[in-house]
CSV table of C-alpha atoms and ligand atoms in Angstrom, one decimal:
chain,number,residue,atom,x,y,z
A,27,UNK,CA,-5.2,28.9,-19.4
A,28,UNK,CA,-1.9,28.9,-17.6
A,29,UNK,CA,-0.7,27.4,-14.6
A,30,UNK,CA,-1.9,27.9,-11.1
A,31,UNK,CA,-0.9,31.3,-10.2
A,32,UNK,CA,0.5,32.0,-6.3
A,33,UNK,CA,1.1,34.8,-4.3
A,34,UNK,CA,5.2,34.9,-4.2
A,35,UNK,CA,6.6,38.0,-5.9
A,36,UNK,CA,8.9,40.6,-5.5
A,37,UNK,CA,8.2,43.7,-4.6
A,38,UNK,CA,11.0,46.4,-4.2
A,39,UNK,CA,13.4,44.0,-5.2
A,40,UNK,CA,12.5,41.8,-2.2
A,41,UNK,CA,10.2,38.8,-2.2
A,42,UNK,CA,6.9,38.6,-0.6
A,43,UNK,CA,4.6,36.2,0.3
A,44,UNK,CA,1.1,37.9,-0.6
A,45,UNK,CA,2.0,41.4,2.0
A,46,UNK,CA,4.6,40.4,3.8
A,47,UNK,CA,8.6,40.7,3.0
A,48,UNK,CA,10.3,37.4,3.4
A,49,UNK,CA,13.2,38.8,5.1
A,50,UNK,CA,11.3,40.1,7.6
A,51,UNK,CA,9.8,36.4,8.6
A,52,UNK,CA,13.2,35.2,8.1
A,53,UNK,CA,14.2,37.6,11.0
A,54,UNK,CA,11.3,37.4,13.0
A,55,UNK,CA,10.7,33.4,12.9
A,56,UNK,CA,14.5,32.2,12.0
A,57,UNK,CA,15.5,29.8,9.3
A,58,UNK,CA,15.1,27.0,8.0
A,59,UNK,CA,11.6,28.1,7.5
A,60,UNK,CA,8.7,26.8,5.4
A,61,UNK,CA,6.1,29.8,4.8
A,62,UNK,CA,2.6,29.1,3.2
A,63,UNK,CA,0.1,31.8,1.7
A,64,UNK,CA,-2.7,31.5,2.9
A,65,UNK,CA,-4.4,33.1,-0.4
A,66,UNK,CA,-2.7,31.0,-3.0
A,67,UNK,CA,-4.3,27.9,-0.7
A,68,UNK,CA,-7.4,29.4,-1.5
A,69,UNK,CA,-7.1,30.1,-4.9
A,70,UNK,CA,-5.9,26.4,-5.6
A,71,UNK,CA,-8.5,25.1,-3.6
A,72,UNK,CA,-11.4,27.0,-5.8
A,73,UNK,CA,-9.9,26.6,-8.9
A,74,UNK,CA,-10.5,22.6,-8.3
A,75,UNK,CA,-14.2,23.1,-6.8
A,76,UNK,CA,-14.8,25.7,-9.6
A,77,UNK,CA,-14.3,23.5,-12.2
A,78,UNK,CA,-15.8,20.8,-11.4
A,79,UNK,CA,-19.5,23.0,-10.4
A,80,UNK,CA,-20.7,21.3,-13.5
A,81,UNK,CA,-21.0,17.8,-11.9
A,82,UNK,CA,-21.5,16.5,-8.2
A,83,UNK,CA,-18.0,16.1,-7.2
A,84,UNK,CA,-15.7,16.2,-3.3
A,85,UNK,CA,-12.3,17.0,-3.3
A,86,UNK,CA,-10.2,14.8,-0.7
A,87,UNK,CA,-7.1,16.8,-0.2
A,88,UNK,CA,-3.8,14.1,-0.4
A,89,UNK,CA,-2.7,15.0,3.3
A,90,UNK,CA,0.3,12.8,2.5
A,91,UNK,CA,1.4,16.3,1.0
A,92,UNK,CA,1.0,19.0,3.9
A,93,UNK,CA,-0.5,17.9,7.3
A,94,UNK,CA,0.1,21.0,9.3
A,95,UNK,CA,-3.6,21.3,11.2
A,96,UNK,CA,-3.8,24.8,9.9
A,97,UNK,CA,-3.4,23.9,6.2
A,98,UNK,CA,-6.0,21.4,7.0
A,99,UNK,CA,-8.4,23.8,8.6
A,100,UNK,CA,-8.1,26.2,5.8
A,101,UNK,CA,-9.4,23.7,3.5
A,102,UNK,CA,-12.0,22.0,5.8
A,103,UNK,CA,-13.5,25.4,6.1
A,104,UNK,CA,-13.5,25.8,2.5
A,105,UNK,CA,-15.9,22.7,2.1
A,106,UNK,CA,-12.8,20.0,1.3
A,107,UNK,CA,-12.9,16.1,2.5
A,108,UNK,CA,-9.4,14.1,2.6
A,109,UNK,CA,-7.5,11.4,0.6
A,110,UNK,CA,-5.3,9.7,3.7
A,111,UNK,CA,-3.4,6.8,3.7
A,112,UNK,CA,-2.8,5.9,7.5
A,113,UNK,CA,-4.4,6.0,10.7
A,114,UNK,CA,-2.2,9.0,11.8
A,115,UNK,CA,-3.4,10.9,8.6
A,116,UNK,CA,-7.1,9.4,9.3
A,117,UNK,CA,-6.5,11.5,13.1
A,118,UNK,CA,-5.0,14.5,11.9
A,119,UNK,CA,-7.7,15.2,9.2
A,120,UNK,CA,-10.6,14.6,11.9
A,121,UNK,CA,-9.1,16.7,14.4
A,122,UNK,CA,-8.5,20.0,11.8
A,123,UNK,CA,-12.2,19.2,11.5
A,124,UNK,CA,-12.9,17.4,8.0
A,125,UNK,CA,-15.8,16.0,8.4
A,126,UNK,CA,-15.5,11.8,8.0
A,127,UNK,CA,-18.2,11.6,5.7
A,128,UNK,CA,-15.9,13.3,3.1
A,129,UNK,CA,-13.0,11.1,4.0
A,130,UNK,CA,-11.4,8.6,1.8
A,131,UNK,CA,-9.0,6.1,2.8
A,132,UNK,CA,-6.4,4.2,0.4
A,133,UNK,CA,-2.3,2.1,1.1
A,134,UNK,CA,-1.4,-1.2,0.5
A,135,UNK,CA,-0.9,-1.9,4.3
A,136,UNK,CA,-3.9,-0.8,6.1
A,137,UNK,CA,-3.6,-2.6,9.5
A,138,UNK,CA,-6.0,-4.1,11.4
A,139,UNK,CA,-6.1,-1.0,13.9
A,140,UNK,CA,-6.3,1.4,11.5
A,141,UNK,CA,-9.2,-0.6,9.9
A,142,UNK,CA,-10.9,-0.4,13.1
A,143,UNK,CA,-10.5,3.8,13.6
A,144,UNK,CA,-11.7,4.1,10.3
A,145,UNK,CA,-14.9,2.1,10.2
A,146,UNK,CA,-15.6,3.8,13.8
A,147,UNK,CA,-15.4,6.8,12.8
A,148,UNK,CA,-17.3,6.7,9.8
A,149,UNK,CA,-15.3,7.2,6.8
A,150,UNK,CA,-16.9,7.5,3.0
A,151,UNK,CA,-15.0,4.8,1.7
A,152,UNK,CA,-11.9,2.6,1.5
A,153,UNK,CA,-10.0,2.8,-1.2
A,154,UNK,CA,-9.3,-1.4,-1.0
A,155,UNK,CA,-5.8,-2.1,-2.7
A,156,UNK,CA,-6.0,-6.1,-2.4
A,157,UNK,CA,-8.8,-9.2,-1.9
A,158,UNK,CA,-6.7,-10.2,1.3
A,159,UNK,CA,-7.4,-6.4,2.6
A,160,UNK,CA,-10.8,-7.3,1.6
A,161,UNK,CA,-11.2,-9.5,4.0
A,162,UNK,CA,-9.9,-8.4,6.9
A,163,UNK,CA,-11.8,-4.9,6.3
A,164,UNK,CA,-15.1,-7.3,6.3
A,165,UNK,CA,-14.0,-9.1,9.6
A,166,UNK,CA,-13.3,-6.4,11.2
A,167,UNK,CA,-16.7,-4.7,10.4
A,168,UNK,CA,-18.2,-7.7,11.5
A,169,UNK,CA,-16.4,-7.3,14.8
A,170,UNK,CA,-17.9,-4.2,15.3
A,171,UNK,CA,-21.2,-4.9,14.0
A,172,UNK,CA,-21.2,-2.5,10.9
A,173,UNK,CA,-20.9,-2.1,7.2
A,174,UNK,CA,-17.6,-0.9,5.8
A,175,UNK,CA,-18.2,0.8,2.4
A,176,UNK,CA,-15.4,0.7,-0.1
A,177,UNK,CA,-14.3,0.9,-3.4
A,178,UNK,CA,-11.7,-1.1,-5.3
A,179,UNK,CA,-8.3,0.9,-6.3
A,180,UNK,CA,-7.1,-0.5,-10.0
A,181,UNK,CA,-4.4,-0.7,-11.1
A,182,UNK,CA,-5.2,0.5,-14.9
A,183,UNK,CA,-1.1,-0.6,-16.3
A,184,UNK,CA,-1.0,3.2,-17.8
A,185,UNK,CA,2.2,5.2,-17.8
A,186,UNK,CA,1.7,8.8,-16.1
A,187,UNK,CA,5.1,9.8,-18.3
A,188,UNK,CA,6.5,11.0,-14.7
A,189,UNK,CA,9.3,10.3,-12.3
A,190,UNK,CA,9.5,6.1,-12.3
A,191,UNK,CA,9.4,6.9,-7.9
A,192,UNK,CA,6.1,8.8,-8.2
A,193,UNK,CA,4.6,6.1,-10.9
A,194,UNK,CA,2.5,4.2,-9.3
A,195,UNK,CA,-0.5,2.5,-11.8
A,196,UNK,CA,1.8,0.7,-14.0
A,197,UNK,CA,1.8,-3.5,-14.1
A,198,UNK,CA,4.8,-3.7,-12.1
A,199,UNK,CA,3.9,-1.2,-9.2
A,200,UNK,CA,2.7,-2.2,-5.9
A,201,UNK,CA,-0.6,-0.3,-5.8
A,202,UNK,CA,-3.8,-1.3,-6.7
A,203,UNK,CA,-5.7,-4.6,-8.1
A,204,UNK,CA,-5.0,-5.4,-12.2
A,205,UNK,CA,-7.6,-4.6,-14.2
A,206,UNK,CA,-7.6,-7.5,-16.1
A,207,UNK,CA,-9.3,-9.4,-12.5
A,208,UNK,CA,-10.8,-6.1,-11.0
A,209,UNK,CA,-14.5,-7.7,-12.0
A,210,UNK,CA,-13.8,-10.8,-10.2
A,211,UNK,CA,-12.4,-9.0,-7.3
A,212,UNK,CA,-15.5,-6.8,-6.9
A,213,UNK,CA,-17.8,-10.2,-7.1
A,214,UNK,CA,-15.6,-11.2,-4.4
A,215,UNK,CA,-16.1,-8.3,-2.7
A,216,UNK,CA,-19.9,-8.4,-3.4
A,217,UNK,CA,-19.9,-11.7,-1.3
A,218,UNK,CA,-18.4,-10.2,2.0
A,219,UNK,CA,-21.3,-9.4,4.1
A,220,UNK,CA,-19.9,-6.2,6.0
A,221,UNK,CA,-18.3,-4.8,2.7
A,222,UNK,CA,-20.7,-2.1,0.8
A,223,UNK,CA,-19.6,-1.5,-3.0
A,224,UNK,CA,-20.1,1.9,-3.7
A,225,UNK,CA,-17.3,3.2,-5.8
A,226,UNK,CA,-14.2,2.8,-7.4
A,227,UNK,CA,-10.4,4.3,-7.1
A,228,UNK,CA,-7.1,5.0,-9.7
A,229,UNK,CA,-4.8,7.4,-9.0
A,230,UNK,CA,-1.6,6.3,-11.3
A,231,UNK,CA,1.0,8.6,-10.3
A,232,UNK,CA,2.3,12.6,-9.2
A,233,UNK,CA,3.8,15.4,-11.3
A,234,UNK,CA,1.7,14.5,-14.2
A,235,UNK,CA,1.9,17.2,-16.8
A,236,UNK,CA,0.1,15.2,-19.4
A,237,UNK,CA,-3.7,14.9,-19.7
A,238,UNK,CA,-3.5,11.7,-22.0
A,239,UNK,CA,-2.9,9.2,-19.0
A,240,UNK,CA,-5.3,10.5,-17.6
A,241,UNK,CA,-7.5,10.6,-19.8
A,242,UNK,CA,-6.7,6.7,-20.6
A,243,UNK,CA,-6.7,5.9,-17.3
A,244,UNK,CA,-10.5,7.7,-16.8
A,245,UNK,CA,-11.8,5.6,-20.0
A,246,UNK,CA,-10.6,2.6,-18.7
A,247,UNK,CA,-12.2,3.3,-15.3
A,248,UNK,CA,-15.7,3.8,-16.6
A,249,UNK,CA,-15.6,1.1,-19.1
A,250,UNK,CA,-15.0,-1.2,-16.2
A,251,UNK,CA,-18.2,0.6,-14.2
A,252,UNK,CA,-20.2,-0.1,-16.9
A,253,UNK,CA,-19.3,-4.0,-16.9
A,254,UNK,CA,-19.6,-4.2,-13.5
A,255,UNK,CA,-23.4,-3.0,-13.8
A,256,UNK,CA,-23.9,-6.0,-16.2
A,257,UNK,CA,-23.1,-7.6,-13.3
A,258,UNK,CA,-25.5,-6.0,-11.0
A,259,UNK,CA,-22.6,-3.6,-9.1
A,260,UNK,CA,-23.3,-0.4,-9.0
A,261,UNK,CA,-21.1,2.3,-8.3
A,262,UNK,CA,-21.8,5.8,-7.2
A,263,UNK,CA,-18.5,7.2,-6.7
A,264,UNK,CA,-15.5,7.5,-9.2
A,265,UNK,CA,-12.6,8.4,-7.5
A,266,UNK,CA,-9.9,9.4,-10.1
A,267,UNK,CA,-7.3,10.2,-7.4
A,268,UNK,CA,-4.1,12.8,-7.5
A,269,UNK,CA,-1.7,13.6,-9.5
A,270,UNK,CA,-1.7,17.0,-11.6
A,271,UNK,CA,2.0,18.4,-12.1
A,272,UNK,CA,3.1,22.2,-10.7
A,273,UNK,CA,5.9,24.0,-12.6
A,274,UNK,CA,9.1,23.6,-10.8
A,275,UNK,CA,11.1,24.8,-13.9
A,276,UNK,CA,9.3,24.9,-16.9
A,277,UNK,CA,6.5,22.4,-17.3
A,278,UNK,CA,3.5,23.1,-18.4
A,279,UNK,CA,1.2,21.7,-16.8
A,280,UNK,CA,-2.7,21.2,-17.5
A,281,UNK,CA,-5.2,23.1,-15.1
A,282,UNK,CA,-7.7,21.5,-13.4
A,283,UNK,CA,-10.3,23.8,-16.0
A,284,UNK,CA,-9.0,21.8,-18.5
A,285,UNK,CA,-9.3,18.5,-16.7
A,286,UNK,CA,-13.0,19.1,-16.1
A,287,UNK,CA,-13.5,20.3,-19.3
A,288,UNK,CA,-12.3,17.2,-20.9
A,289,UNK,CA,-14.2,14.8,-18.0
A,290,UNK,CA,-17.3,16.9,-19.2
A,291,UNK,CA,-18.8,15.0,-22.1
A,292,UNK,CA,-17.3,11.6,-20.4
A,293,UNK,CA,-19.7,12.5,-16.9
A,294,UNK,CA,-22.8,13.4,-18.4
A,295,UNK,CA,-26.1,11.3,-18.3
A,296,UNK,CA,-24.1,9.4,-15.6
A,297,UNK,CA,-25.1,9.4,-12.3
A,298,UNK,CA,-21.5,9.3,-10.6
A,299,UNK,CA,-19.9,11.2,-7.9
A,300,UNK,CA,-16.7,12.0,-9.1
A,301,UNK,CA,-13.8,12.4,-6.2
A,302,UNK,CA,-10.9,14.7,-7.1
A,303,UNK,CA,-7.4,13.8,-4.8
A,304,UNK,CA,-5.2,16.3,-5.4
A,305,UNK,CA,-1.7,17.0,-3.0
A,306,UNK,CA,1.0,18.7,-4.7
A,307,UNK,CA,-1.5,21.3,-6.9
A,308,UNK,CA,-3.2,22.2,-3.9
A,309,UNK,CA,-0.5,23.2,-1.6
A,310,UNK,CA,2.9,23.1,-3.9
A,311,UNK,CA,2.9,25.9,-5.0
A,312,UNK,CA,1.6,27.6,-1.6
A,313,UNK,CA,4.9,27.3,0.1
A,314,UNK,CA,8.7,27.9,0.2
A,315,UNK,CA,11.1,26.9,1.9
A,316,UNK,CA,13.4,30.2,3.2
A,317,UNK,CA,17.4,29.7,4.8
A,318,UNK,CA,20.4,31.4,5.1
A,319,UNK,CA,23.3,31.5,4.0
A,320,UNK,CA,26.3,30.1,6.3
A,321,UNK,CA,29.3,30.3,4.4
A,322,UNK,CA,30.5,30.0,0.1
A,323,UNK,CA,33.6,28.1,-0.4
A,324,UNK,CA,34.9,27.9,-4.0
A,325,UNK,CA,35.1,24.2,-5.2
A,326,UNK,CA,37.3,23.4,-8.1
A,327,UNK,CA,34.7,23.7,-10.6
A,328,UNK,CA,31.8,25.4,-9.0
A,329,UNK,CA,31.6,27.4,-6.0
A,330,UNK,CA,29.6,26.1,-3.1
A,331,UNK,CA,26.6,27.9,-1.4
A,332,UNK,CA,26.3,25.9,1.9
A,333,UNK,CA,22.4,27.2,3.6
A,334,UNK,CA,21.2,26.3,7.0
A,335,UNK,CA,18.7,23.8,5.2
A,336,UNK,CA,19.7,20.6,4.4
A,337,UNK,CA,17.6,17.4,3.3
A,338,UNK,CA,16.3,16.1,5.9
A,339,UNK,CA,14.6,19.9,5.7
A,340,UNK,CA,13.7,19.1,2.1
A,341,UNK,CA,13.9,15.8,0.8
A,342,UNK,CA,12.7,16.2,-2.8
A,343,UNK,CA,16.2,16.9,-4.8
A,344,UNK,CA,18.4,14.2,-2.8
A,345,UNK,CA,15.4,11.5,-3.2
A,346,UNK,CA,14.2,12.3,-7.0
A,347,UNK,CA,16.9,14.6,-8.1
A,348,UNK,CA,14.1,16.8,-8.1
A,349,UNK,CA,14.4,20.7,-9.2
A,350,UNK,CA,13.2,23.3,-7.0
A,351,UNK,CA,13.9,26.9,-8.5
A,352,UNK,CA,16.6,29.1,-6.1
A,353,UNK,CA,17.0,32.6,-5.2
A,354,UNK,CA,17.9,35.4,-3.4
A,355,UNK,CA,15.4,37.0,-1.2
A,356,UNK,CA,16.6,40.3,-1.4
A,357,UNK,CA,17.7,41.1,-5.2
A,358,UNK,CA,20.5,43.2,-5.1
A,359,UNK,CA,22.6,45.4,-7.2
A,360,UNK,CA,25.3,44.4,-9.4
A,361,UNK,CA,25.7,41.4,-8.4
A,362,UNK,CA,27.5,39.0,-11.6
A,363,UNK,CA,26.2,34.9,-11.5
A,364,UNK,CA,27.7,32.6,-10.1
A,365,UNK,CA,27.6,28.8,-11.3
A,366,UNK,CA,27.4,27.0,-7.8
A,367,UNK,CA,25.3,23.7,-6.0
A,368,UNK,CA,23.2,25.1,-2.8
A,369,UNK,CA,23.6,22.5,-0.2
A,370,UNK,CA,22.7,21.6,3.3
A,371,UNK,CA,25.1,20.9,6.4
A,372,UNK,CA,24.2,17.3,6.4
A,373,UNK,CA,27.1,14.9,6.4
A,374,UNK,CA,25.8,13.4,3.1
A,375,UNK,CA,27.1,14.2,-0.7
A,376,UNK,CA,23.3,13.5,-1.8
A,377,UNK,CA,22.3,16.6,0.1
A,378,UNK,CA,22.0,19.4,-2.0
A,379,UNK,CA,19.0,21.9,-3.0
A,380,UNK,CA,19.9,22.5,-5.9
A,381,UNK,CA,22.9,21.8,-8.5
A,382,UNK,CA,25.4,23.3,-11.2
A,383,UNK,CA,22.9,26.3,-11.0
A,384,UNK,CA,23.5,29.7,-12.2
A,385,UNK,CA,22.2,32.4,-9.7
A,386,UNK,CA,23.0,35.6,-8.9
A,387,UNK,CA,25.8,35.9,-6.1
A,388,UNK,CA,24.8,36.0,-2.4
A,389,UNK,CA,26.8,36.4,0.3
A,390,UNK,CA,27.4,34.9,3.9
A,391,UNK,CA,24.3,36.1,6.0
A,392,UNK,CA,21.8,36.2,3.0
A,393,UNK,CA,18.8,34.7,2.4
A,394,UNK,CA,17.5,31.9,-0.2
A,395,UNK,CA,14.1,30.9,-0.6
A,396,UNK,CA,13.9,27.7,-2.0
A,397,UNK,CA,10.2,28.0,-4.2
A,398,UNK,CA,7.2,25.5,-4.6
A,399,UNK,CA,8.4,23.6,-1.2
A,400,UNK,CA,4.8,23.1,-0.1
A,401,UNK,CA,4.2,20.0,-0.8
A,402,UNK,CA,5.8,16.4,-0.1
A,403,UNK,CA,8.3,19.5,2.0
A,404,UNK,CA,8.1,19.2,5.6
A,405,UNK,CA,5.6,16.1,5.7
A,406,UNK,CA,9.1,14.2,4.1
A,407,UNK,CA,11.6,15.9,6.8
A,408,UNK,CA,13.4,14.0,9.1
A,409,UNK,CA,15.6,14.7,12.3
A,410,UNK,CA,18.5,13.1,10.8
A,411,UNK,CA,21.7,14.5,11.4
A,412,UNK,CA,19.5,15.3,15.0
A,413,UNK,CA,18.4,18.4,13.3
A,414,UNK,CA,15.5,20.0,15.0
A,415,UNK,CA,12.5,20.6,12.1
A,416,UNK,CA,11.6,24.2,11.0
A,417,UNK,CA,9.2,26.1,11.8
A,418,UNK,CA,6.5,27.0,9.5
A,419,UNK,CA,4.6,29.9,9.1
A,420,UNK,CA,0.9,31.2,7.6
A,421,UNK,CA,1.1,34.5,5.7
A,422,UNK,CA,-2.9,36.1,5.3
A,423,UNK,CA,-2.8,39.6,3.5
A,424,UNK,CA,0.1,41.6,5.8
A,425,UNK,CA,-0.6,39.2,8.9
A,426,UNK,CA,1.7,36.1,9.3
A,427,UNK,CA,1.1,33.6,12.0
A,428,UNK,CA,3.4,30.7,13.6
A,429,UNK,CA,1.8,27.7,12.2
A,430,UNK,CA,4.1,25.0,13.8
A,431,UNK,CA,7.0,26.3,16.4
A,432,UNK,CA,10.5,25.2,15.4
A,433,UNK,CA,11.7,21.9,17.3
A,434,UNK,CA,14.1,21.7,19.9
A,435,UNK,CA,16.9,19.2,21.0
A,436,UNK,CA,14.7,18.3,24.0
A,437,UNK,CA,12.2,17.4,21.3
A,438,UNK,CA,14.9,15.2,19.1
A,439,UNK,CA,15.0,13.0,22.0
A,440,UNK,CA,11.5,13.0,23.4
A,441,UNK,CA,10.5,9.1,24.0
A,442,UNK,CA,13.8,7.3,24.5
A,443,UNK,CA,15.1,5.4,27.1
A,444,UNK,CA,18.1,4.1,29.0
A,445,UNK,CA,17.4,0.8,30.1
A,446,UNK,CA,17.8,0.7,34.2
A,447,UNK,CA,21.0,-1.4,34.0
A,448,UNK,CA,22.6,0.8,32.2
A,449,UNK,CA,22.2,3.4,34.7
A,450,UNK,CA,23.9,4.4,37.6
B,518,PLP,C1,-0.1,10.7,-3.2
B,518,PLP,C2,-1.5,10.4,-3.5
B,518,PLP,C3,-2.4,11.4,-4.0
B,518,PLP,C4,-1.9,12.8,-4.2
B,518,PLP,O1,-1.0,12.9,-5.3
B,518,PLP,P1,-0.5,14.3,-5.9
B,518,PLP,O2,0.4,14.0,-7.0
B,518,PLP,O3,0.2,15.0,-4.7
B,518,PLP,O4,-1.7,15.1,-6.3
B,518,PLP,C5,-3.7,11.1,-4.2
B,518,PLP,N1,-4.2,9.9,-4.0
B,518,PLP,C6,-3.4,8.9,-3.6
B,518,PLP,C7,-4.0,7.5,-3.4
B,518,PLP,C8,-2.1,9.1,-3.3
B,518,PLP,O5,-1.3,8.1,-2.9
């Protein structure tokens, strides 16, 4: 079982996406450009819900990863509910048509009017991350006459072996109640009169490639359910959260067959819902991130390719040193290697693509594509530098549609103001 396949190859010595030759969207659309397939979407998508046919199950997409409305509607049409973790999420998820019912809700800092939208609208559950938030979820649903149904995320103090900025269930990480009080924190929660119990929540990090954290972190889960029904809680829905690693370079990570196959003997004879919240599998490896190339300048030790995309394009490598693999959209004849750093225009020395690689030349005019940039890619992008956002297109078969236009400098100041005295 290898790792999630997509749709990005070369063909003719020129990479597609599924039908389509990237330099030709490059020309068309314009770089920087982020370009999604729409098939590998699909493929990522099933290859959760496929597993998991064994047992009831929902998988809440992270939005946090991609919330272009399009992504969104392919996978509410697919049957998918969300995993958001603010009220602007909570909107955009409703509006591509996920149905609220198959929406989950989790953050440290849910505000009061957040709160609110979400118990108006009906969500499935909050994913509660603190007894404080407890309470104010149960005021507000007294306010508004109604029942707010949650479940508790804990924190299960297991190492996901990953990145320490992408950790996030270990003892000294924000997220989450410890486990060691999570019992007294659901009796406390069983007292509210507008709070529901009806599941619970971990989700202990990103890029995993392991299954053993998980796997400790699932045991740890259910032998906490099963206390909790000594108590008279019962819960219905076991929300395991995100996490599953892509290959950027060469990990190897497990595939969501294997995840199911090793929840299998763990689910059965229990009556539990089991919620799947996966971002970065789902839409990762779906996208890239194409620019050109403006000008090389030889450095003293390295030559330097300097592309039209910087980091506030792509955040990733400047804010984990992450690795995104490089290169050339056209492949072209006799051309040696070169041993250079890709970076952006951004008046910054931490914005790069990609470092001390070795790719095959490419010249001034060129195009890169900068692979598995689908997710935590434009959802991280910033205008700083005032750099208008790319565009980003969806490639289906040999059709490709503009997804989200390119922003413009009337955009990069949309909303401010000079105050009237300075005026004039
Ligand atoms: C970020 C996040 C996810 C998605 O994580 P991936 O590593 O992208 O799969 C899921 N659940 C919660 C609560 C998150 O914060």
């Amino acid at each position: 079982m290898g790792v999630l396949l997509h749709f990005f190859t070369y063909k003719k010595n020129i990479l597609h996406v599924e039908d389509v030759p990237i330099s030709e969207l490059a020309e068309i659309y314009g770089t920087p450009i982020y370009i999604y397939s729409y098939k590998t979407l699909i493929r990522h998508y099933k290859a959760y819900d496929d597993s998991f046919k064994y047992h009831p199950h929902l998988i809440c997409f992270a939005l946090k990863a991609n919330t272009n409305r399009a992504l969104l509607t392919v996978f509410a049409k697919e049957g998918a509910g969300a995993d958001v973790v603010s009220g602007g999420e909570l909107y955009r998820a409703l509006m591509a048509g996920i149905s609220p019912k198959k929406i989950v809700y989790a953050g440290v800092g849910k505000t009061a009017v957040e709160i609110e939208y979400a118990i108006r609208q009906g969500i499935l559950m909050f994913n509660v991350e603190s007894e404080q938030e407890l309470a104010e979820i149960d005021r507000i649903a007294g306010i508004c006459n109604m029942k707010a149904p949650i479940a508790l995320r804990v924190n299960p103090d297991i190492d996901p072996m990953t990145h320490p900025y992408i950790s996030t269930g270990l003892k000294k990480n924000k997220f989450g109640i410890p486990y060691e009080t999570a019992i007294e924190s659901y009796k406390f929660a069983a007292s509210l009169k507008n709070i529901e119990i009806i599941g619970i929540h971990k989700h202990i990090g990103s890029q995993i490639v392991n299954l053993a954290p998980f796997m400790d972190a699932f045991n740890r889960l259910l032998h906490l359910v099963d206390m909790l029904k000594e108590d008279g809680i019962s819960i219905k829905y076991l929300d395991i959260g995100g996490g599953l690693g892509i290959q950027y370079l060469d990990e190897i990570p497990p595939h969501p067959t294997e995840l199911a196959k090793e929840f299998k003997p763990l689910l059965q004879d229990r009556d539990l819902i089991i919620i799947l919240e996966p971002g970065r599998t789902m839409v990762g490896n779906a996208g890239v991130l194409i620019t050109k190339v403006l000008y090389i300048k030889n450095g003293y030790d390295r030559d330097f390719i300097i592309v039209d995309a910087g980091m506030n394009d792509l955040a990733r490598p400047a804010m984990y040193g992450a690795y995104h693999h490089i290169m050339p959209v056209a492949k072209k004849k006799n051309r040696q290697e070169v041993f250079a750093d890709i970076v952006g225009p951004i008046c910054e020395s931490g914005d790069f693509l990609g470092k001390e690689r070795q790719i095959p030349e490419v010249k001034q005019g060129e195009f890169v594509a900068v692979m598995s940039a689908g997710a935590y890619g434009y959802t991280m992008s910033s205008n700083y530098n005032s750099r208008p956002r790319p565009a980003e297109v969806l490639v289906n078969g040999s059709e490709h549609f503009l997804i989200r236009q390119r922003e413009t400098y009337e955009d990069l100041v949309k909303g401010e103001m000079v105050p009237e005295f300075l005026k004039g």
